Every structure is written in C-alpha cells, then in structure tokens.
Amino acid sequence: MIGILDYGMGNIGSVSYALERIGAKSAVVTDAQEIGKCDGLIIPGVGAFAPAMKRLEQLKPSLKEFVASGRPMLGICLGMEVLFDEGTEGGKCAGLGFLEGSVKKLEGAPKLPQVGWNTIEITGESPLFAGVASGEYAYFVHSYACKPKKAGVTIATTEYGERFACAVGGGNVFGVQFHPEKSGAAGERLLRNFARMT
Amino acid sequence: MLAKRIIACLDVKEGVVVKGTNFIGLKYAGEPAELSKRYASEGADEIVFLDISASEEGRKPNRNWIQLAAEQLNVPFTVGGGISTVDDAREVLSLGADKVAVNTAAINNPRLISDIAEKFGSQCVVVAIDCKREGNGWNVFSYGGSEATGKDAVEWTLECEKLGAGEILATSIERDGTGNGFDCKLTSMLADKLGIPIIASGGAGGEKDFLDAFTKGKADAALAAGIFHYGKLSIVGLKQYLKKNGVEVRA
C-alpha cells in the first residue's frame, strides 16, 4: 500500500486518483503510525517551503525512520523540494535533509511560475524512468528548483531560463519537480514504476 | 521551452456538453467526463469546462461531473462558470480542478481575482473574457456574451494581470462557432501588452487556424470545442501538423 502524506499543503486528490487509475493501492496518511504501515510513501504538496516544513516538523522522526527502512519515498513538486537540506523561499529554512543540497528560485526564467508542459531530459539511470523516453513532456507548476550537491543524484533535467534538476533519486528517496499525476501517459508510467518498487 | 498548448473546451449546460454558434442555438455534443477523457487520450494538453448557464442562472457549477473528471483525467483541467467567491474557487479546486476560470464575476468584482490568487496562487486563476471588435479595439461582454460592459479588452486584461491573473482566455464572440479562424489580431495585441499567457478561443475551423494563432496571433495556447466534438479535426493530427510547421507541441 502506498501512503499519500496529507500535511495540509494542497490537493492530494489528484495523486490518489492517479494511483487508482494505474491500479495501485493507496491511502491518505497523516501521522507517524500510519506512515509506518506504508510500503511506499508519496509526499505531494503545493505552496511555500517554510509553511510546509512547519507542518512536517512533527513528522520528521517517522519520515527519517521510513527512509532508513529502505522503503521507497517520492516527493512531488514542493514534496520534492522539502527532501533537501535547505529552502530559501521566504528566508532560509531547514528541510528534511534526505538529499544534500538546497532549493533556489529559478534564474533567467521568462516568467514565474513555470506553468505548462516542458521536456525532461533523462540524464541518469533510474528505475523511476523505466519505459519513459528522454524528451518526453511533463506538466510543471513551480517557481523554485532543487540544487543537488552531488551530480549523481540528478536523474533528469529541464530547461526553463536555466537547466535544473527536474527529477532526483538517491537510494530509495526520489523526487520530481513536475506533476506525474497530471503528465498524461508518461506520468502514469512513472507512477507505475514507483508502485513497482513497493 | 514550454510547449504551445491545445486545449479542448467543453461547454457544459445542465450536466451535458453543448455547442452552438455565436453563443446561441445549442446542440448536444456529449457527456463531460467521457468526452474530456477521450480528448486527453488523444493528446489534449488541457481541458477547460465552462458551465455556460451558471452565471445567467446565478447557480454554482454542478459538483458531479467535476469529481468524475478529476478521477478520470491525467492532464490538468480548468472549471469556469458561476465562480463568484473564494469559497466557490476553493470547492472546485478541492474537487480536483487545477485552475478556475472567472469571467462575469470578476467584471462585477475585480477583487475576486486577487482574492483567489492570494489564497491559491496565480497559476490557478484564469480570467476569461468575451470580446467583440469595435473600431480598433475590442469591447468586453459579460453574462455569456449578452451584456456590454463598456470595458476595453486591453485595459481590462492589464488590470486582471495586476490583480494576479495567471492566464487570459480571450474568446471572440463574432468568431465563436463560425470556423472562420481565431481573431489573431486580438490575441497578438493582448500578447504584446501582457506578460501572462494568452489562450486564443473562438473560430477554429481547421489546422491552419491553430498555426496562425501561435504564429500571427502569438498565443500560448489555443482552445476549441465544436471542431473536436464533431470529429472535424483530430487532436493527434493537429499536433503532427503543428510540429511539422515548427511549433513546439507535446506530441
């Protein structure tokens, strides 16, 4: 069973509908006990970094435990950003620290937020992208992007003003800046790949 | 680079999809969830549902088909029609819509745009305008194109952008349903003056019209309804045509 973490940041319905469409069992989870029972965990999220971390602070120990157990975790959009050490939206703020690096505003972008379909270039081998072609389009809604410290963590990049990591994978921790739940067949493929890891 | 978007629009009246000419003479075109799912699988980048009778009748969009659409669609979708308060917007977004479109209610109360943008972000606020050409400019109409507002399209949309609109959906009342092509002058003028994406709407009659909307019309997205509903043009074929003609599309 895949847990979808509801921590009060944005709509979780779209993710749960998408998992239903691909035939994966899922449940909305809110506390440590429920997180502990999941075979995989998705952290969705729309909004700003600091308020998200404020809400996640209490769950930090159980999320840490979850990652240490080796079970797969996938952060989507803001949920990807909080996986890193530090955010800069509205002042510096510590993240969950499961991946090394920080989150910064996109530079040189023609317009923020980036809203729409953009291509993803797959740069690293990852089970998350099995069967997904490089150059495939994904749906983005964001103004900030993750800057992983280690280059090997980046598994796909996108160009919007600058080239940024649109997907990361470090061990059992994954993150995507785009919304696989809204990215057509390619997005569903990615979610299916994640479900297969559980 | 962001792809240019093809948007399938479903005008919903009393729970079914309808299509007319110049906003009148409505014909049944299909069921909302069923039609939108088909368009998504054919390559539509986005779906817009407009409850065209909601404003006139002063009621809220029906929840049933929004929920159904959210369950079935794997692309983003917008719901408009009868959204006149922040609570209306919250309800529609919480049912799974990605964006809300406001038209008449924003004309009557422009602060609605900033209220929704502050609460849920500019990315989810689409301001729809229905325009008719007059001299060198375009007048904005409300209540499904039936009432002149006295507002100029450029002035009004600039105000919308300042208030936090994320996109402008510009429909030409004269072109709507005619198949005579998008009003490229209207969209290019808006694109020149505004920094937010412009969606061309009203008048799609063939693939060349879409190419014109993206080149001459400088639009970021083009929206059509009838031409897709009646099978006159397939989205798959349209996208291949656009790609061949140098337009960046998801195909």
XYZ file of C-alpha atoms in Angstrom, chain A residues 11 13-14 17-18 20-21 46 110-111 113-119 136-141 159-160 180-185 188, chain B residues 1-3 5 44-46 67 70-77 93-99 123 166 195-197 248-251:
64
model
C -4.694 18.983 -3.058
C -6.936 14.125 -4.520
C -5.181 14.242 -7.897
C -6.968 9.426 -8.341
C -3.848 8.825 -10.458
C -6.337 4.495 -8.616
C -6.147 4.793 -12.415
C 1.691 22.826 -3.433
C 10.995 34.352 -18.853
C 8.132 34.153 -16.402
C 5.858 30.375 -12.049
C 6.645 27.995 -14.875
C 3.216 26.610 -15.714
C 2.807 24.118 -18.523
C 4.315 21.233 -20.438
C 8.085 21.068 -20.758
C 10.506 18.364 -21.835
C 9.058 13.285 -23.049
C 6.837 16.148 -21.845
C 5.761 16.626 -18.235
C 3.463 19.147 -16.570
C 5.126 21.732 -14.302
C 3.827 24.358 -11.872
C 15.409 23.863 -19.310
C 13.439 26.916 -18.269
C 3.276 12.920 -12.783
C -0.399 12.775 -11.795
C -1.111 15.418 -14.471
C 1.510 14.414 -17.039
C -0.530 12.131 -19.246
C 0.594 8.601 -20.080
C 1.305 7.366 -15.194
C 10.958 25.518 -23.599
C 7.292 25.404 -22.730
C 5.153 23.717 -25.342
C -0.942 24.003 -25.689
C -5.193 17.441 -25.456
C -2.801 19.291 -23.133
C -5.554 20.685 -21.016
C -15.375 14.997 -9.438
C -10.813 14.664 -11.649
C -10.899 10.908 -11.280
C -10.514 10.196 -14.971
C -8.267 12.928 -16.392
C -4.480 12.599 -16.457
C -3.964 16.152 -17.703
C -4.717 19.461 -15.968
C -8.191 20.925 -16.188
C -10.086 23.217 -6.642
C -10.605 20.807 -3.778
C -12.662 18.560 -6.062
C -9.503 18.209 -8.159
C -9.595 21.051 -10.703
C -6.189 22.630 -11.356
C -7.460 26.071 -12.237
C -1.199 29.750 -11.546
C -2.292 33.748 -14.235
C 3.253 39.242 -19.599
C 0.943 36.323 -18.835
C -0.091 33.530 -21.229
C 6.725 23.192 -30.261
C 3.924 20.912 -29.087
C 3.691 17.841 -26.887
C 3.327 15.050 -29.415
